[in-house]
Amino acid sequence: MTATTQETGLTGTQGTAHRVLQELVLPARDRLATQPLYLDSRADTGSAVQQDDEKDQRPQIVVNVASDAPGDAGATILDRHSVLVQAGSTVSFATYFNAFPASYWRHNTHLREVLLRVRTTGSGTVGVHSSNARGESVPVSSHEVAGDGTVTEVALPLTAFADGGWYWFDVAAGDEDLRLHGAQWLGDGAGTSEGTVTLQITTMNKPSYCLTNARLLLEHQESLPQVAEVVIVDQGNQKVVDELGFREVQERFGERLRVIDQGNLGGAGGFARGMFEAVRSESTYVLLMDDDVEIEPEAVRRVSVFADFCKRPTIVGGHMIDLLNPTKIHNFGEAMDPYSFQYGPAGEGVEIGHDFRRGNLRSTSWMHRRIEVDYNAWWMCLIPTSVVREIGLALPVFIKWDDVEYGIRAKAAGYRTVSLPGVAVWHLAWADKDDTISWQAYFHKRNQLVAALLHSPFDRGGEVLGRNGIKDLRHVLSMQYFAEEARVLALRDVLAGPEALHELLPQRIRDVRTLMGQHSDAVYEPDLDAYPPVASSRPVRTRRLSSPHGLRILTSAASAVARHLVVRPREEAQEHPQAHLPYQDARWWRLARYDSALVSASDGTGYTWYKRSPQEARALLAESLRLHAQLALRWPELSRRYREALPQITSMEAWEATFREHSELGA
């Protein structure tokens, strides 16, 4: 480690082609709630400061923002890159967006040293720290600063971060205020070219989100020279070009902004179009993004710079921060269990929904371990176009599993995926939505089975068929007949083979939505008074009923199956629901005891009426069993057909034909 502190100019870097890897950033004025992601005013402790009021023990980051009113906080944010630290106060940048994820750079790039450059005015101390994979913090060096325009540079090795660890720095003011003018993490860029990016957004009736993010990109375009073009694939009927303010945005972007009007081919169709356009434009990368996100512009730059430095072409993705709880990391990386063929959190001890208001980076030990992932979801994911040229575009599956399958396909071809800390978007979390019982139920099942036929290393997909059979049974016992009929349709389409996948892209969504209207359990009313009042001559005993375990699962399921298939429902239950269950209580072992029930929507927007029908239950279960048995018998043959068809159905040529049919190609 070497360090220099100078009052003018840049030192210690002459003759070296340094590139900025990561710029210190601070929250914008309209995003003040996100401060714990950017800076921590309690550098001396391992956790966020607690409020004195015992009635409200939520952690509180003590930071002020420059305004006309005087503030008494330890630090004042001046702009996106500078902060005023009051005399005697300390601010730490051991935070999600401003600490340097050293292990990820050490593992995936050729860099073995990083240069920290900090610019200050005033007297105080710049302290550099590191952590290891166990989350233990270690002081690295301390540098006294004084005077105007001081530049502190510290060369930091990356050799000791094989399994995890971060670098960060703290700023402590002395007897007078200290102003931090900015900081950068730099790396030797000799021999590393700067790639170009096609940033693509797929949208469906969310034009305001698209324009908000476009304006952010315009505001920060000087720091985003690698973004060669922005392509919005508009698949809705509320058009981006009709949104108030679009003309101004278009004029400022010029030819660098393209809006493509395309039929509704789902997320897969929109993202495939982004890949297609990036390849045609000869961009180095395509950066896929959802429409309903809020971006951090610095993350857009970081993701492409990291990809530039990677040893080999690498897919680089960002994390998801909960849009409604903007200090909560909802998703930190995901991996596949190949035997069950189901995805979930990657890495040991990874916490879903970690809130930085309740625990800062220093105190979150699991986040210091490098997390290996199998794929990154396409709310924000950068893919080298060289990878697209080799392994193809997205699988034509409308929605769900397109990003998962692509990551698995890329991994099989030798390409790594990295979910990079410090790169993220704010996105509506899925915790309050159950899309397994909505119109997406069909796509969940069909696309998982298609992906398993393509990539499962186990005979007949390991556990995937058995688990899907159990899910079907639970839907029937829960009186969710629409979801089960959609899943039965999914089985039929899987058995039909891969040849019709492109043809089904715009068709199946219409078929499934038509099917929804035929089932009361899929029709939601916003007003509870739209339904008859709850009434039951003999209340069902479920108040203390808990999830069955062990042998009780078998006995509970067996008795529920016999009841649902044989016993006629009470006539009164067809006229009045027997109970009203909140969504979180509507589990199969509870619902199985009712003949009818009102159930709240998972997102709290309405209610639906479940009604038991032995006739429907018998028909759906029989068909599910028949089709699962057929799929098990035909698995080797179907797996071969899907794998042989994969290069063709994901090719530029196949997708171009689909785009020509459903849009004006090249618009």
XYZ file of C-alpha atoms in Angstrom:
667
model
C 0.000 0.000 0.000
C 1.281 3.442 -0.936
C -0.262 6.803 -0.144
C 0.272 10.428 -1.052
C -1.389 13.603 0.143
C -0.957 16.709 -1.970
C -2.580 20.105 -2.088
C -2.581 20.549 -5.873
C -2.798 18.364 -8.914
C -2.752 14.603 -9.194
C 0.195 12.613 -7.939
C 1.345 9.078 -7.951
C -0.532 8.274 -11.169
C 1.581 9.906 -13.861
C 2.279 7.559 -16.749
C -0.592 5.264 -15.777
C -3.816 5.158 -17.806
C -6.192 5.138 -14.876
C -9.928 4.740 -15.371
C -12.600 5.585 -12.857
C -14.087 2.338 -11.596
C -16.438 3.872 -9.073
C -17.367 7.464 -8.244
C -18.582 8.529 -4.815
C -22.235 9.533 -5.118
C -24.815 10.940 -2.731
C -28.613 10.821 -2.873
C -30.488 13.409 -4.889
C -32.733 15.832 -3.019
C -35.865 13.917 -4.009
C -34.395 10.616 -2.734
C -33.357 11.615 0.792
C -34.945 8.504 2.280
C -32.196 6.464 0.626
C -29.357 8.075 2.638
C -28.350 4.855 4.491
C -27.355 3.384 1.116
C -24.873 6.214 0.533
C -23.362 7.390 3.834
C -23.321 6.498 7.511
C -22.685 9.148 10.144
C -21.756 6.598 12.834
C -18.388 5.367 11.641
C -17.381 4.407 15.185
C -19.970 1.663 15.632
C -21.038 -1.527 13.926
C -24.682 -0.583 13.665
C -26.841 2.379 12.752
C -27.584 4.930 15.443
C -30.770 4.286 17.438
C -33.312 6.911 18.375
C -33.503 7.872 22.027
C -37.272 7.377 22.104
C -37.791 3.825 23.320
C -41.217 3.749 21.696
C -39.649 4.075 18.260
C -36.489 2.036 17.966
C -36.097 2.339 14.203
C -32.486 3.194 13.301
C -31.864 6.721 12.104
C -29.042 8.044 9.972
C -28.152 11.539 11.209
C -27.501 13.492 8.008
C -28.763 16.865 6.845
C -29.178 18.322 3.362
C -28.070 21.813 2.405
C -30.957 24.264 2.732
C -31.736 27.753 3.967
C -32.587 26.380 7.403
C -29.703 25.701 9.806
C -29.043 22.048 10.575
C -27.549 20.428 13.630
C -26.585 17.114 12.040
C -23.049 15.792 11.780
C -22.921 16.167 8.004
C -24.618 18.180 5.309
C -25.049 16.887 1.763
C -24.103 19.670 -0.637
C -24.601 17.965 -4.004
C -24.275 14.568 -5.683
C -20.555 14.321 -4.937
C -19.746 16.522 -1.951
C -20.593 16.684 1.731
C -19.743 19.047 4.579
C -18.609 17.259 7.758
C -19.038 19.433 10.832
C -16.201 19.940 13.280
C -15.716 16.935 15.542
C -17.983 14.693 13.417
C -17.230 11.564 11.416
C -18.918 10.227 8.282
C -18.327 6.746 6.920
C -18.723 5.563 3.352
C -18.905 1.926 4.380
C -22.192 1.804 2.522
C -23.819 -0.133 -0.295
C -23.254 2.479 -2.998
C -19.904 3.895 -1.827
C -17.829 1.058 -0.405
C -15.670 -0.705 -2.998
C -16.547 -4.421 -3.531
C -12.912 -5.504 -3.706
C -13.550 -9.246 -3.829
C -15.702 -9.011 -6.955
C -12.972 -7.050 -8.766
C -10.270 -9.382 -7.521
C -12.155 -12.519 -8.627
C -13.433 -11.427 -12.029
C -10.866 -8.959 -13.413
C -7.111 -8.716 -13.973
C -6.791 -5.784 -11.560
C -4.591 -6.419 -8.546
C -4.495 -2.860 -7.241
C -6.989 -0.031 -6.925
C -6.265 3.636 -6.305
C -8.459 5.632 -3.919
C -8.473 9.381 -4.582
C -10.190 11.714 -2.070
C -10.470 15.512 -2.465
C -11.003 17.640 0.646
C -10.850 21.186 2.008
C -10.217 21.778 5.702
C -8.477 19.820 8.420
C -9.202 16.327 9.592
C -8.507 12.689 8.823
C -9.228 10.269 5.955
C -9.249 6.723 7.325
C -9.173 3.698 5.006
C -10.599 0.347 6.112
C -11.088 -3.118 4.668
C -13.034 -6.224 5.566
C -12.617 -9.929 4.968
C -15.086 -12.634 3.924
C -16.167 -13.066 7.566
C -17.178 -9.404 7.783
C -14.386 -8.428 10.164
C -13.292 -4.782 9.730
C -9.588 -3.887 9.681
C -8.065 -0.355 9.715
C -5.735 0.003 6.717
C -4.300 3.512 6.969
C -4.991 6.991 8.309
C -4.138 10.253 6.527
C -4.103 13.747 8.025
C -5.484 16.385 5.672
C -5.323 20.182 5.920
C -5.756 23.176 3.657
C -7.652 23.870 0.459
C -7.853 21.458 -2.451
C -6.086 18.553 -0.759
C -5.907 15.362 -2.803
C -5.268 12.159 -0.892
C -4.324 9.107 -2.944
C -3.978 5.612 -1.515
C -2.873 2.604 -3.584
C -4.604 -0.488 -2.250
C -3.793 -4.093 -3.203
C -6.545 -6.544 -4.189
C -4.559 -9.687 -3.465
C -6.244 -10.680 -0.168
C -9.886 -10.763 -1.251
C -10.256 -14.243 -2.733
C -13.490 -15.108 -0.892
C -14.883 -11.719 0.034
C -14.252 -8.295 1.490
C -14.650 -4.572 0.767
C -12.626 -1.372 0.973
C -14.083 1.917 2.224
C -13.022 5.171 3.821
C -14.217 7.426 6.644
C -13.825 11.196 6.881
C -13.388 12.820 10.308
C -13.387 16.609 10.742
C -10.983 18.186 13.237
C -11.533 21.466 15.075
C -13.142 23.003 12.006
C -15.560 21.843 9.333
C -14.185 19.573 6.635
C -15.580 19.546 3.101
C -15.350 16.411 0.995
C -15.387 17.475 -2.668
C -15.564 13.962 -4.083
C -13.813 10.615 -4.247
C -13.001 8.018 -6.861
C -11.800 4.452 -7.005
C -9.502 4.032 -10.004
C -7.802 1.161 -11.787
C -5.068 0.791 -14.377
C -6.948 0.810 -17.670
C -3.998 0.059 -19.930
C -5.108 -2.409 -22.581
C -8.780 -2.123 -21.564
C -11.106 -0.582 -24.111
C -14.333 1.228 -23.249
C -17.309 -0.667 -24.607
C -20.483 0.892 -25.977
C -23.899 0.192 -24.501
C -27.380 -0.092 -25.962
C -29.607 0.593 -22.942
C -32.956 -1.060 -23.609
C -36.201 -0.662 -21.651
C -39.190 -2.923 -22.226
C -42.428 -1.174 -21.298
C -46.082 -2.046 -21.026
C -48.290 0.966 -20.160
C -45.759 2.680 -17.896
C -44.744 5.699 -20.004
C -44.136 7.996 -17.015
C -41.474 5.648 -15.587
C -39.735 5.560 -18.969
C -39.602 9.341 -19.262
C -38.416 9.776 -15.662
C -35.486 7.441 -16.267
C -34.757 8.996 -19.667
C -34.517 12.424 -18.027
C -32.138 11.014 -15.396
C -29.910 9.622 -18.125
C -29.941 12.995 -19.875
C -29.057 14.786 -16.644
C -26.014 12.539 -16.163
C -25.078 11.957 -19.805
C -21.637 13.549 -19.373
C -20.692 10.726 -16.995
C -22.281 8.088 -19.248
C -20.421 8.404 -22.556
C -20.593 4.648 -23.082
C -24.398 4.727 -23.509
C -24.509 4.923 -27.293
C -28.287 4.666 -27.573
C -31.441 4.179 -25.544
C -34.042 1.859 -27.070
C -37.558 1.746 -25.601
C -39.631 -1.196 -26.803
C -43.224 -0.076 -26.274
C -45.678 -3.001 -26.168
C -48.628 -1.254 -24.516
C -51.565 0.874 -25.598
C -50.538 3.848 -23.430
C -47.720 5.006 -25.654
C -44.493 6.602 -24.484
C -44.515 8.929 -27.499
C -47.897 10.303 -26.350
C -46.688 11.087 -22.826
C -46.461 14.751 -21.881
C -42.835 15.825 -22.174
C -41.718 13.117 -24.573
C -41.037 15.549 -27.434
C -38.582 17.523 -25.302
C -36.781 14.350 -24.212
C -36.600 13.133 -27.813
C -35.137 16.438 -29.004
C -32.436 16.371 -26.339
C -31.502 12.748 -27.056
C -31.689 13.128 -30.818
C -30.918 9.937 -32.714
C -29.631 8.299 -29.542
C -33.235 7.601 -28.427
C -35.376 5.147 -30.364
C -38.903 4.056 -29.491
C -40.027 0.826 -31.149
C -43.761 0.158 -31.314
C -44.224 -3.594 -30.963
C -47.102 -5.952 -30.308
C -47.335 -7.433 -26.835
C -44.755 -10.219 -26.958
C -44.172 -10.096 -23.200
C -40.963 -9.373 -21.351
C -39.124 -12.034 -23.344
C -40.219 -10.422 -26.615
C -39.222 -6.957 -25.440
C -35.829 -7.986 -24.071
C -35.108 -10.144 -27.120
C -35.770 -7.040 -29.220
C -33.202 -5.152 -27.153
C -30.618 -7.886 -27.767
C -31.505 -7.886 -31.468
C -31.123 -4.109 -31.813
C -27.842 -4.062 -29.855
C -26.349 -6.700 -32.139
C -27.534 -4.801 -35.232
C -26.078 -1.557 -33.843
C -22.779 -3.342 -33.125
C -22.789 -2.206 -29.500
C -20.417 -3.989 -27.149
C -23.180 -4.571 -24.596
C -26.930 -4.531 -24.228
C -28.198 -3.324 -20.850
C -31.683 -4.730 -20.242
C -33.936 -2.830 -17.834
C -37.533 -3.074 -16.650
C -39.816 -0.105 -17.141
C -41.109 0.207 -13.555
C -37.748 0.979 -11.970
C -35.916 4.000 -10.633
C -32.284 4.030 -11.626
C -29.102 5.226 -9.957
C -27.200 6.713 -12.947
C -23.817 5.902 -11.395
C -24.830 2.217 -11.411
C -25.306 2.368 -15.190
C -21.697 3.499 -15.581
C -20.312 1.023 -13.058
C -21.898 -2.019 -14.654
C -20.312 -1.377 -18.051
C -16.910 -0.387 -16.624
C -16.807 -3.623 -14.607
C -17.656 -5.601 -17.745
C -14.839 -3.824 -19.611
C -12.336 -5.052 -17.018
C -13.586 -8.658 -16.777
C -11.120 -11.347 -17.828
C -13.617 -12.815 -20.285
C -17.050 -11.743 -21.575
C -19.262 -11.670 -18.477
C -22.944 -11.004 -17.808
C -23.113 -8.309 -15.117
C -26.339 -7.593 -13.256
C -27.625 -5.328 -10.537
C -29.498 -5.984 -7.325
C -33.097 -5.042 -6.595
C -33.888 -2.424 -3.956
C -37.499 -2.289 -2.793
C -39.125 0.770 -4.373
C -41.627 1.133 -1.519
C -38.976 0.538 1.176
C -36.055 2.326 -0.458
C -33.342 1.300 2.004
C -34.137 -2.401 1.730
C -32.149 -4.720 -0.555
C -34.846 -7.119 -1.691
C -32.655 -9.331 -3.859
C -28.890 -9.773 -3.549
C -28.387 -12.621 -6.009
C -29.995 -15.908 -6.974
C -28.964 -19.443 -7.788
C -30.601 -22.592 -9.099
C -31.095 -25.879 -7.263
C -30.554 -28.269 -10.185
C -32.466 -31.183 -8.606
C -35.682 -29.355 -7.784
C -34.990 -26.955 -10.671
C -36.131 -23.997 -8.633
C -34.378 -20.698 -8.028
C -33.776 -18.965 -4.710
C -31.308 -16.777 -2.803
C -27.669 -17.489 -3.587
C -25.082 -17.946 -0.887
C -25.149 -19.099 2.714
C -26.909 -16.758 5.106
C -28.092 -14.309 2.430
C -30.976 -12.309 3.829
C -33.975 -11.427 1.692
C -34.985 -7.830 2.317
C -32.042 -6.555 4.368
C -32.789 -3.006 5.521
C -29.795 -0.658 5.869
C -31.780 1.485 8.285
C -31.558 -1.389 10.744
C -28.039 -2.610 10.074
C -25.232 -0.934 8.154
C -22.661 -2.636 5.949
C -20.154 -3.017 8.803
C -22.640 -5.031 10.855
C -23.993 -7.150 7.968
C -21.431 -9.941 7.931
C -23.002 -12.079 5.190
C -22.734 -9.207 2.701
C -18.942 -9.241 2.958
C -18.728 -12.728 1.502
C -18.611 -12.836 -2.299
C -21.874 -14.286 -3.590
C -21.779 -16.513 -6.672
C -24.951 -16.486 -8.772
C -26.324 -18.541 -11.647
C -28.202 -15.686 -13.304
C -29.326 -12.105 -12.796
C -32.908 -11.013 -13.331
C -33.528 -8.566 -16.148
C -34.687 -5.612 -14.049
C -31.050 -4.551 -14.710
C -28.682 -6.864 -16.535
C -25.811 -6.156 -18.934
C -25.005 -8.819 -21.541
C -22.067 -8.666 -23.972
C -23.332 -8.842 -27.545
C -20.572 -11.358 -28.268
C -22.410 -13.706 -25.896
C -25.714 -13.004 -27.675
C -24.126 -13.802 -31.031
C -22.851 -17.121 -29.715
C -25.717 -18.483 -27.605
C -28.688 -16.633 -29.093
C -31.408 -14.301 -27.875
C -34.013 -14.854 -25.151
C -36.182 -17.955 -25.158
C -39.617 -17.075 -26.683
C -41.673 -17.705 -23.527
C -43.468 -14.327 -23.027
C -42.742 -13.885 -19.298
C -41.088 -15.769 -16.401
C -37.953 -17.898 -16.595
C -36.544 -16.118 -19.659
C -33.790 -14.518 -17.576
C -33.212 -17.679 -15.524
C -32.910 -19.875 -18.601
C -30.536 -17.408 -20.267
C -28.198 -17.421 -17.280
C -28.164 -21.229 -17.224
C -27.565 -21.338 -20.982
C -24.709 -18.836 -20.706
C -23.129 -20.754 -17.824
C -23.234 -23.972 -19.844
C -21.417 -22.131 -22.634
C -18.705 -21.011 -20.218
C -19.903 -17.486 -19.433
C -20.112 -16.264 -15.851
C -22.834 -14.047 -14.365
C -21.932 -11.542 -11.633
C -24.471 -9.678 -9.466
C -22.326 -6.677 -8.596
C -22.736 -4.787 -5.280
C -23.099 -1.059 -5.748
C -25.170 -1.660 -8.893
C -28.927 -1.696 -8.370
C -32.327 -0.292 -9.293
C -35.347 0.465 -7.154
C -38.133 -1.886 -8.249
C -41.507 -2.939 -6.897
C -40.799 -6.050 -4.839
C -42.833 -9.189 -5.441
C -43.402 -9.950 -1.759
C -46.951 -8.574 -1.862
C -47.915 -10.234 -5.134
C -48.766 -13.879 -5.696
C -48.474 -14.348 -9.433
C -48.713 -18.133 -9.073
C -52.527 -17.792 -8.934
C -52.870 -14.963 -11.485
C -52.643 -15.132 -15.271
C -48.932 -15.794 -14.812
C -49.651 -19.248 -13.335
C -49.574 -20.700 -16.858
C -46.177 -19.186 -17.630
C -44.667 -20.196 -14.295
C -45.345 -23.856 -14.974
C -44.803 -24.075 -18.719
C -41.571 -22.115 -18.733
C -40.045 -23.931 -15.763
C -40.719 -27.264 -17.453
C -39.326 -26.025 -20.773
C -36.184 -24.774 -19.006
C -35.853 -28.116 -17.196
C -36.199 -30.052 -20.459
C -33.443 -27.870 -21.892
C -30.999 -27.883 -18.983
C -31.775 -30.365 -16.195
C -28.844 -32.754 -15.713
C -31.049 -35.334 -13.982
C -33.118 -38.165 -15.372
C -36.625 -36.842 -16.049
C -35.812 -33.517 -14.440
C -35.063 -34.693 -10.895
C -37.819 -33.451 -8.571
C -39.409 -30.988 -10.969
C -42.340 -33.204 -12.006
C -43.103 -34.378 -8.471
C -43.024 -30.856 -7.080
C -45.282 -29.608 -9.856
C -47.750 -32.399 -9.141
C -47.866 -31.374 -5.482
C -48.457 -27.739 -6.475
C -51.348 -28.835 -8.677
C -52.894 -30.700 -5.758
C -52.559 -27.655 -3.508
C -54.300 -25.438 -6.055
C -57.221 -27.872 -6.267
C -57.507 -28.196 -2.481
C -57.433 -24.385 -2.260
C -60.342 -24.111 -4.733
C -58.046 -22.231 -7.144
C -59.519 -23.826 -10.224
C -58.436 -21.139 -12.684
C -54.778 -21.445 -11.657
C -54.985 -25.214 -12.016
C -56.684 -25.109 -15.407
C -53.984 -22.704 -16.588
C -51.320 -25.123 -15.341
C -52.999 -28.019 -17.138
C -52.929 -25.960 -20.328
C -49.226 -25.379 -19.699
C -48.632 -29.136 -19.564
C -50.392 -29.623 -22.891
C -48.260 -26.945 -24.519
C -45.032 -28.421 -23.149
C -45.990 -31.811 -24.579
C -46.690 -30.189 -27.968
C -42.986 -29.415 -28.328
C -40.867 -26.340 -29.059
C -42.042 -25.633 -32.593
C -44.986 -23.415 -31.616
C -43.254 -21.230 -29.009
C -42.907 -18.194 -31.286
C -46.470 -18.578 -32.531
C -47.811 -18.732 -28.975
C -46.025 -15.538 -27.834
C -48.939 -13.127 -28.439
C -51.676 -15.764 -28.370
C -51.436 -17.523 -25.027
C -51.763 -14.382 -22.937
C -55.121 -13.727 -24.585
C -56.212 -17.331 -24.080
C -55.265 -17.279 -20.397
C -57.017 -13.977 -19.737
C -60.172 -15.351 -21.402
C -59.910 -18.379 -19.136
C -59.784 -16.117 -16.074
C -63.245 -14.763 -16.823
C -64.675 -18.266 -16.621
C -63.676 -18.818 -12.968
C -64.982 -16.919 -9.962
C -61.709 -17.511 -8.110
C -59.898 -15.397 -10.736
C -62.343 -12.464 -10.755
C -61.571 -9.737 -8.218
C -63.941 -7.058 -6.978
C -62.509 -3.947 -5.292
C -65.540 -3.552 -3.002
C -66.365 -6.200 -0.386
C -70.049 -5.267 -0.675
C -70.076 -6.734 -4.177
C -70.376 -10.151 -2.488
C -73.081 -11.618 -0.230
C -72.326 -11.331 3.484
C -70.427 -14.126 5.193
C -72.827 -16.673 6.686
C -72.454 -20.237 7.897
C -74.841 -22.350 9.973
C -71.912 -24.434 11.195
C -68.633 -22.479 11.485
C -65.518 -24.322 10.352
C -62.860 -24.898 13.023
C -59.672 -23.351 11.613
C -58.712 -20.641 14.082
C -55.808 -22.528 15.640
C -55.032 -24.639 12.604
C -51.311 -24.519 11.788
C -49.255 -25.829 8.911
C -49.142 -29.643 9.068
C -45.753 -31.312 9.390
C -44.437 -34.816 8.949
C -47.085 -37.523 8.912
C -49.824 -34.917 9.454
C -49.206 -33.599 5.940
C -50.144 -36.969 4.461
C -53.198 -37.481 6.655
C -54.407 -33.904 6.183
C -53.927 -34.063 2.417
C -55.610 -37.489 2.156
C -58.702 -36.409 4.072
C -58.854 -33.126 2.131
C -58.625 -34.943 -1.216
C -61.421 -37.341 -0.261
C -63.609 -34.456 0.842
C -62.943 -32.311 -2.251
C -63.487 -35.135 -4.719
C -66.478 -36.900 -3.135
C -68.370 -34.830 -0.560
C -70.929 -32.431 -1.976
C -70.565 -28.813 -0.797
C -73.314 -27.343 1.343
C -75.928 -25.485 -0.642
C -75.709 -22.459 1.638
C -71.999 -22.106 0.760
C -72.945 -21.452 -2.849
C -75.109 -18.515 -1.762
C -72.916 -17.059 0.975
C -69.170 -17.394 1.638
C -68.463 -19.281 4.852
C -65.537 -17.045 5.845
C -63.409 -14.098 4.831
C -59.701 -14.911 4.963
C -56.850 -12.422 4.675
C -54.442 -13.440 1.923
C -51.689 -14.455 4.359
C -54.076 -16.930 6.053
C -55.360 -18.468 2.821
C -53.166 -21.571 2.832
C -54.254 -24.906 1.440
C -54.686 -26.599 4.827
C -57.139 -23.869 5.834
C -58.965 -23.432 2.530
C -59.376 -27.195 2.195
C -61.852 -27.142 5.117
C -64.266 -24.703 3.483
C -66.910 -25.085 0.828
C -66.499 -21.429 -0.082
C -64.524 -18.452 1.162
C -63.801 -14.843 0.341
C -60.054 -14.250 0.018
C -58.314 -10.885 -0.108
C -55.949 -10.201 -2.989
C -52.247 -10.502 -2.185
C -51.709 -6.823 -3.005
C -54.748 -5.718 -0.976
C -56.644 -4.271 -3.951
C -59.731 -6.493 -3.847
C -61.454 -9.756 -3.011
C -62.357 -12.968 -4.796
C -64.771 -15.789 -4.018
C -63.497 -19.356 -3.906
C -66.190 -22.030 -4.307
C -65.636 -25.760 -3.975
C -66.651 -27.914 -6.949
C -66.011 -31.690 -6.704
C -66.691 -32.043 -10.417
C -64.016 -29.498 -11.359
C -61.625 -30.906 -8.796
C -61.951 -34.465 -10.166
C -61.538 -33.380 -13.772
C -58.519 -31.163 -13.137
C -56.682 -33.635 -10.906
C -57.286 -36.506 -13.324
C -55.988 -34.468 -16.245
C -52.973 -33.279 -14.249
C -52.058 -36.861 -13.329
C -52.501 -38.056 -16.920
C -50.376 -35.292 -18.402
C -47.644 -35.560 -15.772
C -47.412 -39.306 -16.427
C -47.205 -38.663 -20.152
C -44.500 -36.058 -19.661
C -42.494 -38.428 -17.457
C -42.666 -41.149 -20.110
C -41.756 -38.800 -22.954
C -39.126 -36.781 -21.089
C -36.030 -38.124 -22.959
C -37.638 -37.581 -26.361
C -38.971 -34.117 -25.527
C -35.690 -33.062 -23.930
C -33.855 -33.997 -27.104
C -36.362 -32.066 -29.265
C -36.169 -28.922 -27.151
C -32.371 -28.975 -26.996
C -32.052 -29.503 -30.744
C -34.518 -26.668 -31.418
C -32.926 -24.178 -28.996
C -30.344 -22.673 -31.393
C -33.010 -22.070 -34.030
C -35.817 -20.659 -31.853
C -33.434 -18.226 -30.118
C -31.651 -17.178 -33.317
C -31.571 -13.698 -34.816
C -33.418 -15.067 -37.850
C -36.317 -16.624 -35.893
C -36.786 -13.516 -33.760
C -36.522 -11.237 -36.794
C -39.437 -13.087 -38.399
C -41.485 -12.641 -35.211
C -40.610 -8.938 -34.986
C -41.562 -8.387 -38.622
C -44.951 -9.941 -37.965
C -45.667 -7.894 -34.829
C -43.928 -4.554 -35.476
C -42.429 -2.353 -38.109
C -38.911 -3.762 -38.019
C -36.334 -1.033 -37.725
C -38.833 1.636 -36.647
